[in-house]
Coordinates of C-alpha atoms and ligand atoms in Angstrom, one line a residue:
Chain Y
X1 CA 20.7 -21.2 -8.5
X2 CA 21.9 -23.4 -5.4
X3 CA 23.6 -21.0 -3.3
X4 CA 21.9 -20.5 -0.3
X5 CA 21.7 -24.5 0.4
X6 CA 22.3 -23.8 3.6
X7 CA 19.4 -21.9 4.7
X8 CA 16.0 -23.4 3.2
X9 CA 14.2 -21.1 0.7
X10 CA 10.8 -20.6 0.8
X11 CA 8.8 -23.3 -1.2
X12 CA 5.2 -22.6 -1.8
X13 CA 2.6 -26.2 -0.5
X14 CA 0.4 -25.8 -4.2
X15 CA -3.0 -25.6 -4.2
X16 CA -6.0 -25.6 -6.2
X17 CA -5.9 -24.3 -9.8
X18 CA -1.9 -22.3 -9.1
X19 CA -0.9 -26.6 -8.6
X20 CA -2.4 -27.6 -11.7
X21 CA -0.1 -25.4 -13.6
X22 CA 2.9 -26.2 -11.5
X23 CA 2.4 -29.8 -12.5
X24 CA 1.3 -29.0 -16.2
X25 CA 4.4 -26.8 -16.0
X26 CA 6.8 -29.7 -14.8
X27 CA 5.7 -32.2 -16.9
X28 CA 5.5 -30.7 -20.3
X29 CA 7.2 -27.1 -20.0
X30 CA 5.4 -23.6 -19.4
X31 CA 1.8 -24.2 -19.5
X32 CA -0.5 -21.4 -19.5
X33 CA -4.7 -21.8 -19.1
X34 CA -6.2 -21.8 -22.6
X35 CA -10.4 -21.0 -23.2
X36 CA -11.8 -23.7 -25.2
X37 CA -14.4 -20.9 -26.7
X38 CA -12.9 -18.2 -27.1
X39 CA -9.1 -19.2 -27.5
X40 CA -8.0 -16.5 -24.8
X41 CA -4.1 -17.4 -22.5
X42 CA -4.3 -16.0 -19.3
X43 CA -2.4 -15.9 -16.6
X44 CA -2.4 -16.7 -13.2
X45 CA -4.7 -19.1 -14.0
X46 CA -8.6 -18.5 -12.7
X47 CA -11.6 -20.2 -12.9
X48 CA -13.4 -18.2 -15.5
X49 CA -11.9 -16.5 -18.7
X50 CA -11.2 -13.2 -18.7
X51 CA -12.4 -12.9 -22.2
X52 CA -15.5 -14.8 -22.2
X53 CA -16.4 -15.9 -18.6
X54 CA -16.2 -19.4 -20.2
X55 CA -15.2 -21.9 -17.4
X56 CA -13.8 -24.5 -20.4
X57 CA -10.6 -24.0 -19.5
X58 CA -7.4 -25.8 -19.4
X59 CA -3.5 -25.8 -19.7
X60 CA -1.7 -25.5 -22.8
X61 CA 1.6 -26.1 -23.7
X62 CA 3.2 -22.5 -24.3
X63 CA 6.6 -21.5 -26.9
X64 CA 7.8 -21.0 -23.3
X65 CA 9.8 -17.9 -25.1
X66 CA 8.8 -14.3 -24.7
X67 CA 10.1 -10.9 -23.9
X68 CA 11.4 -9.0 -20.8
X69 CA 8.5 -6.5 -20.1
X70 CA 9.6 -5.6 -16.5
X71 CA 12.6 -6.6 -13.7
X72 CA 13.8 -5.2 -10.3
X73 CA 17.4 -6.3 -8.9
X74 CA 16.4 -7.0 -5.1
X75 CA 19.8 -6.5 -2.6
X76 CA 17.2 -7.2 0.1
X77 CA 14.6 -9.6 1.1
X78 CA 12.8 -11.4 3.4
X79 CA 13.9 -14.4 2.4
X80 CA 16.7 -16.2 4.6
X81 CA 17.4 -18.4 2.0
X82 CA 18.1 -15.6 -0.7
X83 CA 19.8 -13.6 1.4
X84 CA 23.0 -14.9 0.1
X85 CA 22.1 -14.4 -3.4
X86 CA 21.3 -10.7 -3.4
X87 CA 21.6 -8.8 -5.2
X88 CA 19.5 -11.3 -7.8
X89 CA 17.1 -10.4 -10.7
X90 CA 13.7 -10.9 -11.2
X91 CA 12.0 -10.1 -14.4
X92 CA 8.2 -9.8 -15.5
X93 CA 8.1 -12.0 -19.0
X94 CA 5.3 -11.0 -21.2
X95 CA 5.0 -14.3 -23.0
X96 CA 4.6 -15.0 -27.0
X97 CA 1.1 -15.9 -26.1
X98 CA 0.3 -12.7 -24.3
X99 CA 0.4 -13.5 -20.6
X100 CA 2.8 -12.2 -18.1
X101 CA 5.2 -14.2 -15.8
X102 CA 7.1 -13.3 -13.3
X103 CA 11.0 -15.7 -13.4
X104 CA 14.3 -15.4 -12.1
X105 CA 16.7 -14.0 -14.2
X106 CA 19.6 -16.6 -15.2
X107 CA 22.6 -14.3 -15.8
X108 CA 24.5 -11.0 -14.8
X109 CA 22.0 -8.5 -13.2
X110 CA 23.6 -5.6 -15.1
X111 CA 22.5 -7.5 -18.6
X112 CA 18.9 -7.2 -17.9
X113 CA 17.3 -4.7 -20.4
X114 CA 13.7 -4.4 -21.0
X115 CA 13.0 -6.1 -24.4
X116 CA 15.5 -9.1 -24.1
X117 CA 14.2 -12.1 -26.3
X118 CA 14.6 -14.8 -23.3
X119 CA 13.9 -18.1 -22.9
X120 CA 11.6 -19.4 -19.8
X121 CA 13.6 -22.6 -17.6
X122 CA 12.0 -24.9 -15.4
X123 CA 14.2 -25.8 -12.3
X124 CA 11.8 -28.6 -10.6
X125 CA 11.9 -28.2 -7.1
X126 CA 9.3 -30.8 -5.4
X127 CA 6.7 -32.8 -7.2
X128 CA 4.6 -30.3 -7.4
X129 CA 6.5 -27.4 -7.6
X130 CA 9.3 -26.2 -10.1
X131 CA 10.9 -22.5 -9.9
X132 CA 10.4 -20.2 -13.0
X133 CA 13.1 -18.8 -14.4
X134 CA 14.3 -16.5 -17.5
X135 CA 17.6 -16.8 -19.7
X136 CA 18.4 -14.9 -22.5
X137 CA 18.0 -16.5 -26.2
Chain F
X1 CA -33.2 7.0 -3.6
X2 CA -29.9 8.5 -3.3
X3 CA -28.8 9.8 -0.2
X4 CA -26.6 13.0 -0.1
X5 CA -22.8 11.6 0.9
X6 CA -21.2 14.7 0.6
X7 CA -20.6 16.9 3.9
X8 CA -22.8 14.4 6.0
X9 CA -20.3 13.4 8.0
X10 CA -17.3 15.1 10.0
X11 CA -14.2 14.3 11.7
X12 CA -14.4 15.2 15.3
X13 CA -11.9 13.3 17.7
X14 CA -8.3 12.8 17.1
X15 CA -6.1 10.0 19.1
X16 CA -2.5 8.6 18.2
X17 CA 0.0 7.0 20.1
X18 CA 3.9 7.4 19.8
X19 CA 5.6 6.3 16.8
X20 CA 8.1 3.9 17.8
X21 CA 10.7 1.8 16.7
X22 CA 10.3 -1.0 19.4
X23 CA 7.3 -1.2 22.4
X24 CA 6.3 -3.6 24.8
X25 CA 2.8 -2.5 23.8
X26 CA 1.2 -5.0 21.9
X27 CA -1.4 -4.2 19.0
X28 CA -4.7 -4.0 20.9
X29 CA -3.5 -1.7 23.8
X30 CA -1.8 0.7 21.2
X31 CA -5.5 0.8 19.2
X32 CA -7.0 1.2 22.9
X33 CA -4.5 4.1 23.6
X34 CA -5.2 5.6 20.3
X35 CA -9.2 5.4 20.7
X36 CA -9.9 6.5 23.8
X37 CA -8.0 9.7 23.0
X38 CA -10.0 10.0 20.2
X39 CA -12.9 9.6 21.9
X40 CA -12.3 12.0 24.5
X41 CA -11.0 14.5 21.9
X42 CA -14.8 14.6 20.5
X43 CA -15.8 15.0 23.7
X44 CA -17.9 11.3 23.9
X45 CA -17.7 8.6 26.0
X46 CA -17.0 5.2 24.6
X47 CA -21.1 4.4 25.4
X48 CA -21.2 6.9 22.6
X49 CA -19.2 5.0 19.7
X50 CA -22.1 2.6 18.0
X51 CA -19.8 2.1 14.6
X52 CA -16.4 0.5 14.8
X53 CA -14.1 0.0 11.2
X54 CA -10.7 -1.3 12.2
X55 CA -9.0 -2.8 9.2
X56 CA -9.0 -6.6 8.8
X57 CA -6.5 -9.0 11.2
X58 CA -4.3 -7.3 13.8
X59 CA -7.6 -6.4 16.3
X60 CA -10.8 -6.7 15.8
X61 CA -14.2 -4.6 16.8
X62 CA -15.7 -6.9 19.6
X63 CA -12.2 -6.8 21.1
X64 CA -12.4 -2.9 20.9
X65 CA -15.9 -2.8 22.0
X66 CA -15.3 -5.3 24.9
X67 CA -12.4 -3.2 26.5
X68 CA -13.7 0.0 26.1
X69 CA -16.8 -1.1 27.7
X70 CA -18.8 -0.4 24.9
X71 CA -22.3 -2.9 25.2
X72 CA -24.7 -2.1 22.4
X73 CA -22.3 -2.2 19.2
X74 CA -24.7 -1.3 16.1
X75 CA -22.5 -1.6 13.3
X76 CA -19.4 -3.2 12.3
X77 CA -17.0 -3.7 9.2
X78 CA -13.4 -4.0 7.6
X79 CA -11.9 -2.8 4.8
X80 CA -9.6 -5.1 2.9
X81 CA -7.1 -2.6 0.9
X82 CA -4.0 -2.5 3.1
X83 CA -2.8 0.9 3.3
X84 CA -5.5 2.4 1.8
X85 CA -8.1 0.6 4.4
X86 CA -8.5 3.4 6.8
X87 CA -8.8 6.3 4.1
X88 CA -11.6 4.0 2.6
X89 CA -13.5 3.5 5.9
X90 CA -13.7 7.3 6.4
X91 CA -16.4 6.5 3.7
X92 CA -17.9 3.4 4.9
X93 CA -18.4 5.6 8.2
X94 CA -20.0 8.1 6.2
X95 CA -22.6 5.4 5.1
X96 CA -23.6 4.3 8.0
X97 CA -23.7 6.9 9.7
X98 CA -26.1 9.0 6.6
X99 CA -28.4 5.9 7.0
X100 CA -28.9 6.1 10.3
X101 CA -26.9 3.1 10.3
X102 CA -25.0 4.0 13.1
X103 CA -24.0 7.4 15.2
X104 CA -20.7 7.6 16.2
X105 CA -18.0 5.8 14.5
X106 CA -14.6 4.9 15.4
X107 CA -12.1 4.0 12.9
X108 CA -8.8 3.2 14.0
X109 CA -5.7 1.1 13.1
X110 CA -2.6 0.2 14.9
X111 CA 0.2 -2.3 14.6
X112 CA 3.4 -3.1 16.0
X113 CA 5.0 -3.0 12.5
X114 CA 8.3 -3.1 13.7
X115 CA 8.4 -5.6 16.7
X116 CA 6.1 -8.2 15.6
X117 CA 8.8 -8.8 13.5
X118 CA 11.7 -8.6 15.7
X119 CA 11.8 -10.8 19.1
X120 CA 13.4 -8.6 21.7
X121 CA 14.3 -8.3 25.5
X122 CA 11.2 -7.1 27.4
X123 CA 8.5 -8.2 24.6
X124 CA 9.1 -12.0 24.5
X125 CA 5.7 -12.5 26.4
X126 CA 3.3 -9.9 24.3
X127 CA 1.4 -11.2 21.5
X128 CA 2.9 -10.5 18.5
X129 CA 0.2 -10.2 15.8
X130 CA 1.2 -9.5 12.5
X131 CA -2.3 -9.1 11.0
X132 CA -3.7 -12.0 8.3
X133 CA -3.1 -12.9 5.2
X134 CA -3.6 -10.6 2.3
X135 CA -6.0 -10.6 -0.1
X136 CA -3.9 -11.4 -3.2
X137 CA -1.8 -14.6 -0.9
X138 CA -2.8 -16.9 -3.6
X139 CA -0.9 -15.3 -6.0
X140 CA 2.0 -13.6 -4.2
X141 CA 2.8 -17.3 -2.2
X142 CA 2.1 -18.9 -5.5
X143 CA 4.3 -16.4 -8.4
X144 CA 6.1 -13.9 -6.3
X145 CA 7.9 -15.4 -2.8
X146 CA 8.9 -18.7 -4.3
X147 CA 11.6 -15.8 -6.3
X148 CA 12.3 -14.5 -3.2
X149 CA 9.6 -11.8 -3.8
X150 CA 8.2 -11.2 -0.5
X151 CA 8.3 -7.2 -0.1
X152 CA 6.4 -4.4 -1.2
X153 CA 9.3 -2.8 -2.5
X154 CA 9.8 -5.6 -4.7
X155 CA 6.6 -6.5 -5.7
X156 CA 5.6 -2.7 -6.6
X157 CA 9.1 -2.4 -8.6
X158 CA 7.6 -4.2 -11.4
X159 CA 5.7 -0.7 -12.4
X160 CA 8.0 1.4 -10.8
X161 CA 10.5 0.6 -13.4
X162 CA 8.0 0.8 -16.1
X163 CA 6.9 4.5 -14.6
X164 CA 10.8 5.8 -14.7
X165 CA 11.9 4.7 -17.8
X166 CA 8.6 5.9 -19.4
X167 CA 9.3 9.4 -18.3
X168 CA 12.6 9.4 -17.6
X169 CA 12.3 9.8 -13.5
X170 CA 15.9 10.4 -12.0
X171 CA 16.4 9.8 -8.2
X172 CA 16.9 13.4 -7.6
X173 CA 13.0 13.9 -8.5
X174 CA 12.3 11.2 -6.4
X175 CA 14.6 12.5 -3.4
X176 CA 12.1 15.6 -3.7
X177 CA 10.0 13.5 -1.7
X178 CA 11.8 12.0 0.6
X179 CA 13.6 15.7 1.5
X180 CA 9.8 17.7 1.7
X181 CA 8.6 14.5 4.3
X182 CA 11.7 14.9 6.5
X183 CA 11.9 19.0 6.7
X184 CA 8.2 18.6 7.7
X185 CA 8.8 16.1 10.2
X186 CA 11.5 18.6 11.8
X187 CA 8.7 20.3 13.2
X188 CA 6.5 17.4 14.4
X189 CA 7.4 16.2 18.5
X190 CA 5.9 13.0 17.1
X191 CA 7.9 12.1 13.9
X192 CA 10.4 9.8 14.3
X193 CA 13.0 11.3 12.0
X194 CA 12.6 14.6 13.8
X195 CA 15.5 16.7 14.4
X196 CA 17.8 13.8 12.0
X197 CA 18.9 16.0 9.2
X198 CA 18.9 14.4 5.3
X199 CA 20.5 16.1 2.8
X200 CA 20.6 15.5 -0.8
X201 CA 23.7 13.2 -1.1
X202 CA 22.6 11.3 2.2
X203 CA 19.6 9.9 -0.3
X204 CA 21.5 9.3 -3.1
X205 CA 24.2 7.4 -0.7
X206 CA 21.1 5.1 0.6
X207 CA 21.7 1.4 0.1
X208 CA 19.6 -0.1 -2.8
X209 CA 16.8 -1.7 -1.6
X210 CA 15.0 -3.0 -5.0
X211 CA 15.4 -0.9 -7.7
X212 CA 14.5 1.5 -8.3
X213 CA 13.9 1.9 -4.9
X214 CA 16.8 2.7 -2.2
X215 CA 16.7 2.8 1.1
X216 CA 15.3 6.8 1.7
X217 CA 12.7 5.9 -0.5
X218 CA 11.0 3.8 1.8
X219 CA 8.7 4.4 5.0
X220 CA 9.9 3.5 8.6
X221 CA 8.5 0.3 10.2
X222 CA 6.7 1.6 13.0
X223 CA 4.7 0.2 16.3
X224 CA 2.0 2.8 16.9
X225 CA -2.0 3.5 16.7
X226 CA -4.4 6.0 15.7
X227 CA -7.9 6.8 15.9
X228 CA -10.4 9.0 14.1
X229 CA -14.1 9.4 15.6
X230 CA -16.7 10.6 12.9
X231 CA -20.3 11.5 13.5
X232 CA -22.8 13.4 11.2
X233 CA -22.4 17.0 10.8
X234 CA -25.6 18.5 12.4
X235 CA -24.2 16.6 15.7
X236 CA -19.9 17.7 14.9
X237 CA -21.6 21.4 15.4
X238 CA -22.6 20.4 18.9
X239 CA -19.3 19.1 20.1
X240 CA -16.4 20.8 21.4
X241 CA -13.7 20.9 17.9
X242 CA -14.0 22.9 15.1
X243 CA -15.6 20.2 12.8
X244 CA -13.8 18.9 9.5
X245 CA -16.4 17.4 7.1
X246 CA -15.9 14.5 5.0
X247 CA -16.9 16.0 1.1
X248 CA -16.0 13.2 -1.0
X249 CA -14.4 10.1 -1.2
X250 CA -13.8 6.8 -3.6
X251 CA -12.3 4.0 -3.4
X252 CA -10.8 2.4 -6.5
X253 CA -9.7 -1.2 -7.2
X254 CA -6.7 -1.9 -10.3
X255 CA -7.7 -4.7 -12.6
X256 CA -6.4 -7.6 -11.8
X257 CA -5.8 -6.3 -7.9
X258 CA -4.3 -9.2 -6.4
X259 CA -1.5 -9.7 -9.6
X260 CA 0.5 -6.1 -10.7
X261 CA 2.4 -8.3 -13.5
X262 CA -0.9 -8.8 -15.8
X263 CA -3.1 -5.6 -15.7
X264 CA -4.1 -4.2 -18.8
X265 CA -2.2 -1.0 -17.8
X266 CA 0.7 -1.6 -15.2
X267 CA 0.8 1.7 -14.5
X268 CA -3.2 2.4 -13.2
X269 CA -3.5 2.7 -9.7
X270 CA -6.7 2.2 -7.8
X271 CA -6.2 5.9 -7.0
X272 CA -6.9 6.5 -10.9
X273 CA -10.9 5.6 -10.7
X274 CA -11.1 6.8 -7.0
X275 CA -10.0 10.4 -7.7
X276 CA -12.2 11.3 -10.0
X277 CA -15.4 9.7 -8.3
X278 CA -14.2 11.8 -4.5
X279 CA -13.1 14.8 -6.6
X280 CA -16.7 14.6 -8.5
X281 CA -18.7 13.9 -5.0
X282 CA -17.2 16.8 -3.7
X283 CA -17.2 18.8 -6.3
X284 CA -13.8 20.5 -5.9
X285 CA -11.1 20.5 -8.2
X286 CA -7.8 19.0 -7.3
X287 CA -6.0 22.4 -7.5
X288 CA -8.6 23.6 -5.2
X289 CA -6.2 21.9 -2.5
X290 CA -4.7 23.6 0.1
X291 CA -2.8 20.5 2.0
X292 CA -1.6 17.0 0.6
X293 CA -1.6 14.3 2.8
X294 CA -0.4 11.4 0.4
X295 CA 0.1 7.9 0.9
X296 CA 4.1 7.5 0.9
X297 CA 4.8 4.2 1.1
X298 CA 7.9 4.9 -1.5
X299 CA 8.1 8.3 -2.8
X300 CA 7.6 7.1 -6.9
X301 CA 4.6 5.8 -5.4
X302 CA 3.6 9.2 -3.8
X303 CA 4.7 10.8 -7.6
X304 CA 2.3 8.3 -9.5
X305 CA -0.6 9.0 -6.6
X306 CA -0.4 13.0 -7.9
X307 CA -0.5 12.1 -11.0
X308 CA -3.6 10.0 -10.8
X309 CA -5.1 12.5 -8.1
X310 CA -5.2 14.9 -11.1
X311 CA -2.6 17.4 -9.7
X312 CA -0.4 17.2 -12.9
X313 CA -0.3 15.6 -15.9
X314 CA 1.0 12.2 -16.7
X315 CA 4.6 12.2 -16.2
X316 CA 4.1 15.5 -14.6
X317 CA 5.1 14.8 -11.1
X318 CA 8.8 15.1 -11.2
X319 CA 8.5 19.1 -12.1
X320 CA 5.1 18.9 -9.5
X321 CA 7.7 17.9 -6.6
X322 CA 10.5 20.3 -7.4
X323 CA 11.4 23.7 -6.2
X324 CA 9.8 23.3 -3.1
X325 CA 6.5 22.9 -5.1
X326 CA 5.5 20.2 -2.3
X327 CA 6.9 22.2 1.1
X328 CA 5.7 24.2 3.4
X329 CA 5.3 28.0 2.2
X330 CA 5.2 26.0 -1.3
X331 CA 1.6 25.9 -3.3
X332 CA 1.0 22.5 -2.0
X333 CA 2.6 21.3 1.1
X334 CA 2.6 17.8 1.0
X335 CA 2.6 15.3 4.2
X336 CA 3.1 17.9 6.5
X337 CA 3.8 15.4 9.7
X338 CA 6.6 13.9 8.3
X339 CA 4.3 10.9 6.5
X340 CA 5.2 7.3 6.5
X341 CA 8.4 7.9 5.4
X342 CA 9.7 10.3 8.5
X343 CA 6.9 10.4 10.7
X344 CA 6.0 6.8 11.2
X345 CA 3.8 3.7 9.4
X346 CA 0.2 4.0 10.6
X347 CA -1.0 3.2 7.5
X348 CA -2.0 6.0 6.5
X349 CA -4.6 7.3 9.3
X350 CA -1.7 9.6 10.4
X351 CA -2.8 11.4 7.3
X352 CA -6.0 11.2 8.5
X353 CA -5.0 13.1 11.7
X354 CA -2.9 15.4 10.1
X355 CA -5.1 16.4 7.5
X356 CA -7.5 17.1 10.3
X357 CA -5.5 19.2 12.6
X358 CA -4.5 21.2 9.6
X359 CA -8.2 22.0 9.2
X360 CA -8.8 22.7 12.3
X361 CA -5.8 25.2 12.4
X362 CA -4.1 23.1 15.3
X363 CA -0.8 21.9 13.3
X364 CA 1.2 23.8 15.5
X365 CA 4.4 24.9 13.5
X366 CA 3.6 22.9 10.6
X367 CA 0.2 24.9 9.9
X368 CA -0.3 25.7 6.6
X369 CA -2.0 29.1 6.6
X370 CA -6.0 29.4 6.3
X371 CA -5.8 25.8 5.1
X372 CA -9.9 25.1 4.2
X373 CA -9.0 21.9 1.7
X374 CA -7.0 19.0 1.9
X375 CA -7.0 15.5 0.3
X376 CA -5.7 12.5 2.2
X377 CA -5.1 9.4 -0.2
X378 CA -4.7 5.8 1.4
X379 CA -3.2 3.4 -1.1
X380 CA -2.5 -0.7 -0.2
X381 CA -1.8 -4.3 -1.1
X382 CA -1.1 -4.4 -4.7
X383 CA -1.9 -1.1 -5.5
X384 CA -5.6 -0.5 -4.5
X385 CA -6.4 2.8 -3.5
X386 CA -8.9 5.3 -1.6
X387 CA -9.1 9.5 -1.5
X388 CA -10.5 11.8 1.0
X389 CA -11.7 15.3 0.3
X390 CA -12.2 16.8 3.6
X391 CA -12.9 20.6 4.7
X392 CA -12.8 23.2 7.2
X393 CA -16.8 23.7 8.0
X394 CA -17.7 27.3 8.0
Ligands
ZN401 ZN1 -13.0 -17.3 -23.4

């Protein structure tokens, strides 16, 4: 996914708990938050558990596999810099462990099918930042 | 104590602007515009107005208050739901004006959603406010844009492809919709798609926009205002229209709100608690309706809203829309200004006003016979939503 080098895409400045799992997620593969009590993934990370309320939370190493739960194929957006890749694929990954993601889809956009085993790719884009995205296993 | 919610408050002045594609009005002077027609349509004077609920970011009360000359402002809020803000402050107006709270309240949104995103010749110089960031940014700057997921059409996708393939919704349903909003809009001076014929294959032909989604699936980006004045019943009696009382109403909140991808059910709407609760307060049933005026941001989303508004069963609302189910001289004629999607994006307060003049027996060509119920739903952000029971007062 480097088309559209010539117009900048949009690259989120992290913050707070969303850059902790960015740089979990860069450094050791998808991450999700993990509740030391009651054992509960979740995902976007918060600050309590959805589960428990506990606050002991923190990131966990995940399979980084799961399952296509949901996609769209956008020929539009808002986006200058994915103009040029439309029409691309994004797909909602329900996870092994349970939580959804949402992750770019690495192949044709007429192969996505709900149910696709796939196969979560980190494409590091800043030090903080890496762009999630989904290939078939 | 509880105090008595239902039919303690009615709608009583009316005010919208143009719908336009392109002004060199900016925000405030189209929600100016917008409320002092509504105030004068209740026959008040802005001294009157003590409440003021514009939805959060593009203008705000003390701005409102300060050019209409209004000096002792009693109460004021926002509602944080998006497009289902002003359908939701139809009941915080309601409170405070059962509890004494306040008197007269304006509620009133405008934007110019089309040319505060577009620089053009004549409009360089006017603000161009484009209203503050939504309640869910941390998530959608975090998970969704970085994918080039910036849109509503994209981000509401995710469950819009869930909700077809679960009960095997085909465009044609969909274009059901889109065809009912646009005949309507035919006979309303004010819609924007007035007198531009669709048929049919023109839908099917629209580009794709995000699938499901193509492009006569979605509303129009409009500049425009409007403005609703309520005020409590006793009082509505006094004033010059024939009053339109507020009998229920809810707002309703999916779980997680600001994240569609990991709710427990992708497919339950705000609107799916709300209903119930407005339906309850007012204690009507659903298919006591006379007029729909529903949210139609995209028309799945208008076919999941009937669902959850109780009007048909689950999966239901692809036979609900057909056969001119939804048209006027139909059962239940749906959006009968045009809506969002042929009238113009006013975020749902146009349903407001429409609802309203088909009450009052003033919707002019469009008047649905007798009408004595209609329910207006207001639906926003990530899928939050609010309903609106109102009446003809006897
Ligand atoms: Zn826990």
């Amino acid at each position: 996914m480097t088309d559209g080098a010539t117009v900048r895409r949009y690259v989120p400045r992290t913050t707070g708990l969303h850059r902790d799992f960015y740089l979990h997620t860069l450094a050791g593969g998808l991450h999700l938050q993990a509740c030391e009590d009651c054992g509960e993934r979740q995902h976007p990370p918060r600050y309590y558990c959805r589960a428990c309320r506990s606050k002991a939370l923190s990131f966990k190493a995940a399979t980084g596999t799961g399952t296509i739960y949901s996609f769209t194929v956008s020929h539009f957006t808002h986006d200058p810099g994915w103009a040029a890749a439309a029409p691309f694929g994004t797909v909602v990954v329900e996870t092994d462990e349970g939580p959804r993601i949402v992750a770019s889809w690495l192949g044709a956009n007429d192969d996505i099918r709900i149910g696709t085993r796939v196969r979560i790719v980190i494409e590091p884009v800043n030090e903080a930042f890496g762009m999630l995205q989904a290939e078939a296993l | 104590m509880t105090i008595e919610l239902s039919g303690s408050s009615a709608i009583v002045g009316l005010g919208e602007t143009d719908y336009l594609r392109g002004t060199d009005q900016g925000v405030l002077e189209l929600v100016l515009d917008a409320s002092m027609a509504a105030i004068t349509d209740a026959g008040l004077h802005p001294e009157d107005i003590d409440g003021i609920i514009p939805p959060g970011g593009y203008v705000t009360s003390e701005e409102i208050a300060a050019n209409l000359v209004i000096p002792d402002l009693r109460y004021s809020a926002s509602v944080q739901m998006g497009g289902a803000s002003p359908t939701a402050a139809l009941q915080s107006a309601t409170m405070a004006i059962a509890t004494g709270v306040a008197t007269n309240v304006l509620v009133t949104f405008g934007w110019n959603g089309y040319s505060a995103f577009r620089r053009q010749k004549g409009n360089e110089h006017q603000p161009r406010r484009r209203g503050q960031e939504t309640p869910f940014i941390d998530i959608s700057r975090h998970y969704y844009a970085p994918l080039g997921v910036r849109a509503a059409a994209q981000w509401y996708s995710f469950y819009l492809r869930r909700y077809v393939d679960l009960y095997d919704v085909q465009p044609e349903d969909a274009a059901n919709v889109a065809l009912a909003c646009r005949r309507h809009a035919h006979l309303n001076d004010k819609a924007q798609m007035g007198g531009r014929e669709m048929t049919l294959e023109d839908y099917l032909a629209s580009p794709p926009i995000a699938d499901p989604l193509r492009k006569f699936d979605c509303c129009l980006e409009t500049d425009c205002a409007n403005a609703v004045v309520l005020t409590s019943a006793e009082r509505a009696r006094d004033l010059p229209h024939q009053p339109v009382l507020w009998l229920g109403g809810a707002e309703g909140h999916p779980f997680p709100a600001d994240d569609i991808t990991n709710r427990l059910d992708i497919l339950k709407l705000g609107i799916d608690t709300a209903a119930p609760r407005a339906f309850s307060m007012a204690g009507v049933s659903p298919r006591d309706m006379d007029v729909l005026e529903i949210y139609d941001c995209f028309t799945y989303v208008v076919m999941m809203q009937l669902e959850a508004l109780g009007m048909c069963e689950p999966g239901g609302a692809k036979e609900f829309v057909a056969d001119g189910n939804i048209e006027l001289g139909g059962r239940y004629p749906l959006n009968t200004h045009g809506g969002l999607l042929s009238q113009g994006h006013c975020w749902g307060l146009n349903h407001i006003v429409e609802a309203t003049r088909q009450l009052r027996h003033e919707a002019g060509p469009a008047q649905v016979p007798g009408a004595e119920l209609a329910a207006v739903t207001g639906y926003g952000d990530l899928g939050d939503g609010s309903v609106a029971v109102l009446g003809r007062d006897r």
